CSV table of C-alpha atoms in Angstrom, one decimal:
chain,number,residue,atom,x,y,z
A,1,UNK,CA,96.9,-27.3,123.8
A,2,UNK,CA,99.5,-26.3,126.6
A,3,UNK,CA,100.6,-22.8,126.2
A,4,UNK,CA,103.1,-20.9,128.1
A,5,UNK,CA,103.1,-17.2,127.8
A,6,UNK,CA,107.1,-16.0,129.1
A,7,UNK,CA,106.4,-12.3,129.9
A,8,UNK,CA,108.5,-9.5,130.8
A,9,UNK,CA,107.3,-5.8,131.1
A,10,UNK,CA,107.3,-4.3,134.5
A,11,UNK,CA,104.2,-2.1,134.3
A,12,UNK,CA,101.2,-3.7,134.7
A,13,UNK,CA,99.2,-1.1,132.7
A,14,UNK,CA,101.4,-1.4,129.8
A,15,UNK,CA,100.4,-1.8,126.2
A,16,UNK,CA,102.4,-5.6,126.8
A,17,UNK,CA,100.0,-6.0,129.6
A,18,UNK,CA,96.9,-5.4,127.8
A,19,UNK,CA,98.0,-7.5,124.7
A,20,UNK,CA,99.2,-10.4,127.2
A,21,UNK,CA,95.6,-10.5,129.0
A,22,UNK,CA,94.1,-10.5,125.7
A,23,UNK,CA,96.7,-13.6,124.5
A,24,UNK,CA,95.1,-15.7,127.7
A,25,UNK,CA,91.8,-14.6,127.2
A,26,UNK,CA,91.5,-15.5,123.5
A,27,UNK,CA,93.2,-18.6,123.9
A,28,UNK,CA,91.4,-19.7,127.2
A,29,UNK,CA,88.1,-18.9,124.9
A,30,UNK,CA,89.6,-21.7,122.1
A,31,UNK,CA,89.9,-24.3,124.9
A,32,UNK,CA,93.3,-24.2,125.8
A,33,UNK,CA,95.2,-24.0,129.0
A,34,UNK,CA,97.2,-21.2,129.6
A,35,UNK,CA,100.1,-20.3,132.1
A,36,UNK,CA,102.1,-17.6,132.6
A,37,UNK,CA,105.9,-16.6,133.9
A,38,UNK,CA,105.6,-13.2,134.4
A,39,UNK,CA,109.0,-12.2,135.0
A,40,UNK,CA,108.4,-8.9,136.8
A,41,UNK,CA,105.3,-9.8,138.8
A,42,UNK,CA,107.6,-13.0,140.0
A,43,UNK,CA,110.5,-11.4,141.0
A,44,UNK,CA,112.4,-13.3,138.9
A,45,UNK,CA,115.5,-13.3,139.8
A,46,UNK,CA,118.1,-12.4,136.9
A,47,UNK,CA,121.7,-13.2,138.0
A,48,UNK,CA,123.1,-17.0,137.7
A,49,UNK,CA,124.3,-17.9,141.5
A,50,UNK,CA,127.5,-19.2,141.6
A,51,UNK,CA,126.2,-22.5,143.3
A,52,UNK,CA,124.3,-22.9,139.8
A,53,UNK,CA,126.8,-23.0,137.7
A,54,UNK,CA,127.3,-26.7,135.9
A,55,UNK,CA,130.1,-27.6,138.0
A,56,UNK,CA,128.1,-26.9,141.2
A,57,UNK,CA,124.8,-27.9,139.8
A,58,UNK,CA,122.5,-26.9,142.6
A,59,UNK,CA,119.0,-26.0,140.7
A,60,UNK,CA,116.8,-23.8,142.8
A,61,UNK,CA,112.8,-24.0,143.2
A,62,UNK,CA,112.4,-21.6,140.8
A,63,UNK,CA,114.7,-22.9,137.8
A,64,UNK,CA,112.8,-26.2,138.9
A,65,UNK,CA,109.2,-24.6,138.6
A,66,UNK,CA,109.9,-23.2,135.1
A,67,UNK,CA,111.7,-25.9,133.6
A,68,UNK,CA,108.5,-27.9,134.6
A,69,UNK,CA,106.2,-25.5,133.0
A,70,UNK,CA,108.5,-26.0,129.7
A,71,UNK,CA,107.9,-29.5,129.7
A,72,UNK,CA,104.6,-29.0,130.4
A,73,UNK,CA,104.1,-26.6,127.3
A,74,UNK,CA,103.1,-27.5,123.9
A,75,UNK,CA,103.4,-24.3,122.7
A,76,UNK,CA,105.8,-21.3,124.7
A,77,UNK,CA,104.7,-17.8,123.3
A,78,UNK,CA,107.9,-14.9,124.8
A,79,UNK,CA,106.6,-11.7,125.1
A,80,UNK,CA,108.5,-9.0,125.5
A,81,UNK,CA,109.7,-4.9,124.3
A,82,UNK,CA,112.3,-4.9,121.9
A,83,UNK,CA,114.5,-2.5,124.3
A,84,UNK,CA,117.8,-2.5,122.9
A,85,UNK,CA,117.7,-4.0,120.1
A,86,UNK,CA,117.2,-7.3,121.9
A,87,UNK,CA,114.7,-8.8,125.0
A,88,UNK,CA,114.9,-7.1,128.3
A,89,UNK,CA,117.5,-8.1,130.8
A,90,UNK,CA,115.2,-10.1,133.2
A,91,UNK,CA,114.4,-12.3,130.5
A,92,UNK,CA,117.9,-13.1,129.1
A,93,UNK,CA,118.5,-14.0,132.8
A,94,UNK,CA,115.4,-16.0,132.6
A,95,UNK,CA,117.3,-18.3,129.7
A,96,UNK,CA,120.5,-18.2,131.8
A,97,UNK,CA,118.9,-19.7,134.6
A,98,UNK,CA,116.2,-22.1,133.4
A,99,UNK,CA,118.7,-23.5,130.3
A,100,UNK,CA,120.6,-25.2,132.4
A,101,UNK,CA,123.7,-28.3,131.4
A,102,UNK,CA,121.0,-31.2,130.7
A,103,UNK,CA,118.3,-29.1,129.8
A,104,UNK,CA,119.5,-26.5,127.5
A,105,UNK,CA,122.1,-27.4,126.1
A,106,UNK,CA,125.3,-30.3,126.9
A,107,UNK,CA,122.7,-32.8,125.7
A,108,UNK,CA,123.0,-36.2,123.4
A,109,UNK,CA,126.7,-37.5,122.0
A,110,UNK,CA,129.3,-35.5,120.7
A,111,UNK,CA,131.5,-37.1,118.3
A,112,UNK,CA,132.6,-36.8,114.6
A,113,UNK,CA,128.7,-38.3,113.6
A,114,UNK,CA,127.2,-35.9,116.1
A,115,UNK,CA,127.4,-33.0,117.7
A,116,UNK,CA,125.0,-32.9,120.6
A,117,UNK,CA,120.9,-32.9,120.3
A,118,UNK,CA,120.7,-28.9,119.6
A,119,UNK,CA,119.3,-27.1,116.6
A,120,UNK,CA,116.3,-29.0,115.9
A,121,UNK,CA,116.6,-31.5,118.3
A,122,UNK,CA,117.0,-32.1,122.4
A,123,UNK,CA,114.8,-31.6,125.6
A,124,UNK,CA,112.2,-29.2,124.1
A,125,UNK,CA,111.6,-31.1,120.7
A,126,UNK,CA,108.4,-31.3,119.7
A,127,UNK,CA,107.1,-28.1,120.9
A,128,UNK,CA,106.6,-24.9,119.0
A,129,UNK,CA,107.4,-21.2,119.6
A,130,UNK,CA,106.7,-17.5,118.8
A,131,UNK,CA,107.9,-14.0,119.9
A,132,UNK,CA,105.4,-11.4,120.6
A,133,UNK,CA,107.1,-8.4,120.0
A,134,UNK,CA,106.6,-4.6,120.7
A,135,UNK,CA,108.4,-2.0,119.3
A,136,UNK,CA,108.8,1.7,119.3
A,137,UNK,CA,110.2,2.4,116.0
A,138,UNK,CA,108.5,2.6,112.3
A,139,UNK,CA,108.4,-1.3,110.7
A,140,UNK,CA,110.3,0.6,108.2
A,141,UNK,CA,113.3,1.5,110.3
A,142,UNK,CA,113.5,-2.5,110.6
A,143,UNK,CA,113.1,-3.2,107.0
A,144,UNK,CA,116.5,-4.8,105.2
A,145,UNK,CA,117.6,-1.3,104.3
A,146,UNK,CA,116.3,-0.3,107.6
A,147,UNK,CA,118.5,2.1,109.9
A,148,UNK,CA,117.8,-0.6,112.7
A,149,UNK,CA,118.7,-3.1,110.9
A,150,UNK,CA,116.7,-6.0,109.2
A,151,UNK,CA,114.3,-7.7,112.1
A,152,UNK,CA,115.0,-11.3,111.1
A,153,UNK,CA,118.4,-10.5,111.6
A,154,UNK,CA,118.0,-8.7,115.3
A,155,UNK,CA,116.0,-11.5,115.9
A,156,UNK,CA,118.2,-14.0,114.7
A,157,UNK,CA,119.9,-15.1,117.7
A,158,UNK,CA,116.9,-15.1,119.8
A,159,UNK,CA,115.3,-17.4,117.1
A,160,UNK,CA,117.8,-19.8,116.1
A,161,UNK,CA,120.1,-20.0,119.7
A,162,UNK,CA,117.5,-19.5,122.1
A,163,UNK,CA,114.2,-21.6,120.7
A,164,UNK,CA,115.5,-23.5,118.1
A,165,UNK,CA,118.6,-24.6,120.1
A,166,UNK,CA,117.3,-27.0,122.4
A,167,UNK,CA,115.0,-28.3,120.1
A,168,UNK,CA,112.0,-26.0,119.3
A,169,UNK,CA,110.0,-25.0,116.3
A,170,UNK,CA,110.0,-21.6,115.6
A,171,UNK,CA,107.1,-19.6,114.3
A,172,UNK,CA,107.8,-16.4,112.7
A,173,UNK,CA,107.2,-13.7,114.9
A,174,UNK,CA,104.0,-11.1,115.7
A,175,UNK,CA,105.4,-8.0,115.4
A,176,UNK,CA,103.8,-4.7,116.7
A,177,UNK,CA,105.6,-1.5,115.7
A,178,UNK,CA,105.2,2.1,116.9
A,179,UNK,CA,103.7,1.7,120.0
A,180,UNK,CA,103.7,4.9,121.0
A,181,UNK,CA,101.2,5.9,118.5
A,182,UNK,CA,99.1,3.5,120.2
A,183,UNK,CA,95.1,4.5,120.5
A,184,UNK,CA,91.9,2.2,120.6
A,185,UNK,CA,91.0,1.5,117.0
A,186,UNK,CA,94.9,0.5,116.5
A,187,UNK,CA,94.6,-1.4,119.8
A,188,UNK,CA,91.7,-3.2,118.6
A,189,UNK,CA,93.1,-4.5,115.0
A,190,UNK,CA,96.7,-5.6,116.7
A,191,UNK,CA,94.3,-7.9,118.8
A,192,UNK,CA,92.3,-9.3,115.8
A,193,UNK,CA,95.7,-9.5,114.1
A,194,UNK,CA,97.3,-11.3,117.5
A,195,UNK,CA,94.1,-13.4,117.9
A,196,UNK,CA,94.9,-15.1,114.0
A,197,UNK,CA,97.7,-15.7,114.8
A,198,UNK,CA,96.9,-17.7,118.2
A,199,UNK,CA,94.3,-19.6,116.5
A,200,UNK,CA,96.9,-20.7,113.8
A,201,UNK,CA,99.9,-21.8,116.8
A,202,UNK,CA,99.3,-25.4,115.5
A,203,UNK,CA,99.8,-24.9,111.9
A,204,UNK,CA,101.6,-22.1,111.2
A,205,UNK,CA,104.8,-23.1,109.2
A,206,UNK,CA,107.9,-22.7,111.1
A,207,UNK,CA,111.2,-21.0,110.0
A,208,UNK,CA,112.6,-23.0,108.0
A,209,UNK,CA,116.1,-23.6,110.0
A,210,UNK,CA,118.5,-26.4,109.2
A,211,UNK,CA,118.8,-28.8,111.6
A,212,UNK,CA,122.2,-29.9,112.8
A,213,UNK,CA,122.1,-33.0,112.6
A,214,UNK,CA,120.4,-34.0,109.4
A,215,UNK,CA,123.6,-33.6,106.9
A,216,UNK,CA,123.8,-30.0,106.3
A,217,UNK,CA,127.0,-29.5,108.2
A,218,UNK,CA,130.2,-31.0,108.2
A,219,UNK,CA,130.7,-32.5,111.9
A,220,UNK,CA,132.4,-31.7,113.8
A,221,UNK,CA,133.6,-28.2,112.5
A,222,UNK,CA,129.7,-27.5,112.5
A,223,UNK,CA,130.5,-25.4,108.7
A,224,UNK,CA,127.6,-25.1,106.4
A,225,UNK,CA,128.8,-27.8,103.3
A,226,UNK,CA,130.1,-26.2,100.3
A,227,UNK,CA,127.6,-27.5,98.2
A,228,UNK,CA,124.3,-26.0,100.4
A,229,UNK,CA,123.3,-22.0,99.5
A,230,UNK,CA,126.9,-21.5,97.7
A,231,UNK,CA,127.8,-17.8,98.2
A,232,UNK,CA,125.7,-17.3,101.3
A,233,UNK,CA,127.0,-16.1,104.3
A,234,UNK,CA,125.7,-15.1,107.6
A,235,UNK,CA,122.4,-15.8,109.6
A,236,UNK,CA,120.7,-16.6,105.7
A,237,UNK,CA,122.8,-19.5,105.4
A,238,UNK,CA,121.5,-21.1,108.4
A,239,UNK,CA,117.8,-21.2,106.3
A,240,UNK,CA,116.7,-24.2,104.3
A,241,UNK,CA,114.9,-21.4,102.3
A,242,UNK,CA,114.6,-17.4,102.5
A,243,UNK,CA,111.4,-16.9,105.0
A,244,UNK,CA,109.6,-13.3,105.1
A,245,UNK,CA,109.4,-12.5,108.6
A,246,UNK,CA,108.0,-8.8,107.5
């Protein structure tokens, strides 16, 4: 298996660090071929140019590179520090960049029987996809009742407009929590726990999104029919049936 491992933390002797070199080395050790975009290490440049925006579609080298390495990928593993309640800012810009008109998203026929190949389908069908996530908070404070709010939902639009959008399936996450309590023993179960879940990228079941295009939604308002999860409202809607990403 292809995997790409999308990584942003800027210190190399971070907790993300060590648990990325671990992700390569443990899947390197199963037989499969590994790359990586790390963000900070790259330079990676954040901010769309205005010569890249659709109108003026000049795609640099570098949105180039990694849009090759996407294609290339049978798996793409993001790994990143929940810092503010989302990804940091060089990887958003990463998706601003690389997602470009024709790759991203503006793909397939809109009309009233279709609305584009998004949400289950488009240029990354096929291939799967997982968050590796660190955070410095209690997994209680991201529990449904949770002062942070529910992780599922936080993760939401990450999971269902960033991977499943052009086409992805989307594993549930790994989750690490309080990371500033960090020492070796708890070092040394996360990476049994990561190392599972790496062995498992094949057949894990995916979050169970509806896909757009499969008669769920009324085209082209793009409107959840009446009849599908009456009463539901929100990101839960969107599921074919409640996951537990806890």
């Amino acid at each position: 298996m292809n995997v790409l491992i999308v990584y942003a933390h800027p210190d190399p002797q971070s907790l993300n660090a060590s648990l990325k070199d671990y992700a390569v080395r443990h899947l390197q050790a199963g037989g499969h071929t590994v790359q990586v975009s790390d963000l900070y290490a790259m330079e990676w440049n954040a901010i769309l140019q205005t010569e890249e925006i659709p109108e003026r579609a000049d795609h640099r080298a570098d949105i180039l590179s990694e849009q090759e390495k996407l294609r290339w990928a049978d798996t793409v593993i993001f790994q990143f520090p929940l810092w503010w309640f989302s990804m940091p800012a060089i990887m958003k810009g990463w998706v601003e960049r690389v997602y470009t008109l024709g790759f991203g998203y503006g793909v397939g026929e809109h009309s009233d029987q279709r609305w584009g190949d998004r949400y289950g389908e488009g240029t990354l069908a096929g291939k799967r996809a997982m968050l590796l996530v660190t955070a410095g908070g209690w997994e209680s404070h991201y529990s449904p009742r949770g002062i942070n709010g529910a992780i599922d939902e936080l993760l939401f639009p990450i999971h269902h407009g960033i991977l499943f959008y052009p086409g992805m399936e989307v594993l549930p996450p790994f989750l690490l929590y309080r990371t500033g309590c960090m020492n070796e023993a708890l070092f040394a179960e996360a990476c049994t726990q990561l190392g599972q879940r790496l062995d498992t990228l094949a057949t894990t079941a995916p979050i169970p999104f509806r896909r757009q295009n499969d008669g769920d939604y009324d085209i082209p308002a793009m409107t959840l029919k009446a009849a599908l999860a009456p009463g539901a409202q929100g990101f839960k809607a969107h599921l074919a049936q409640p996951p537990s990403l806890l």
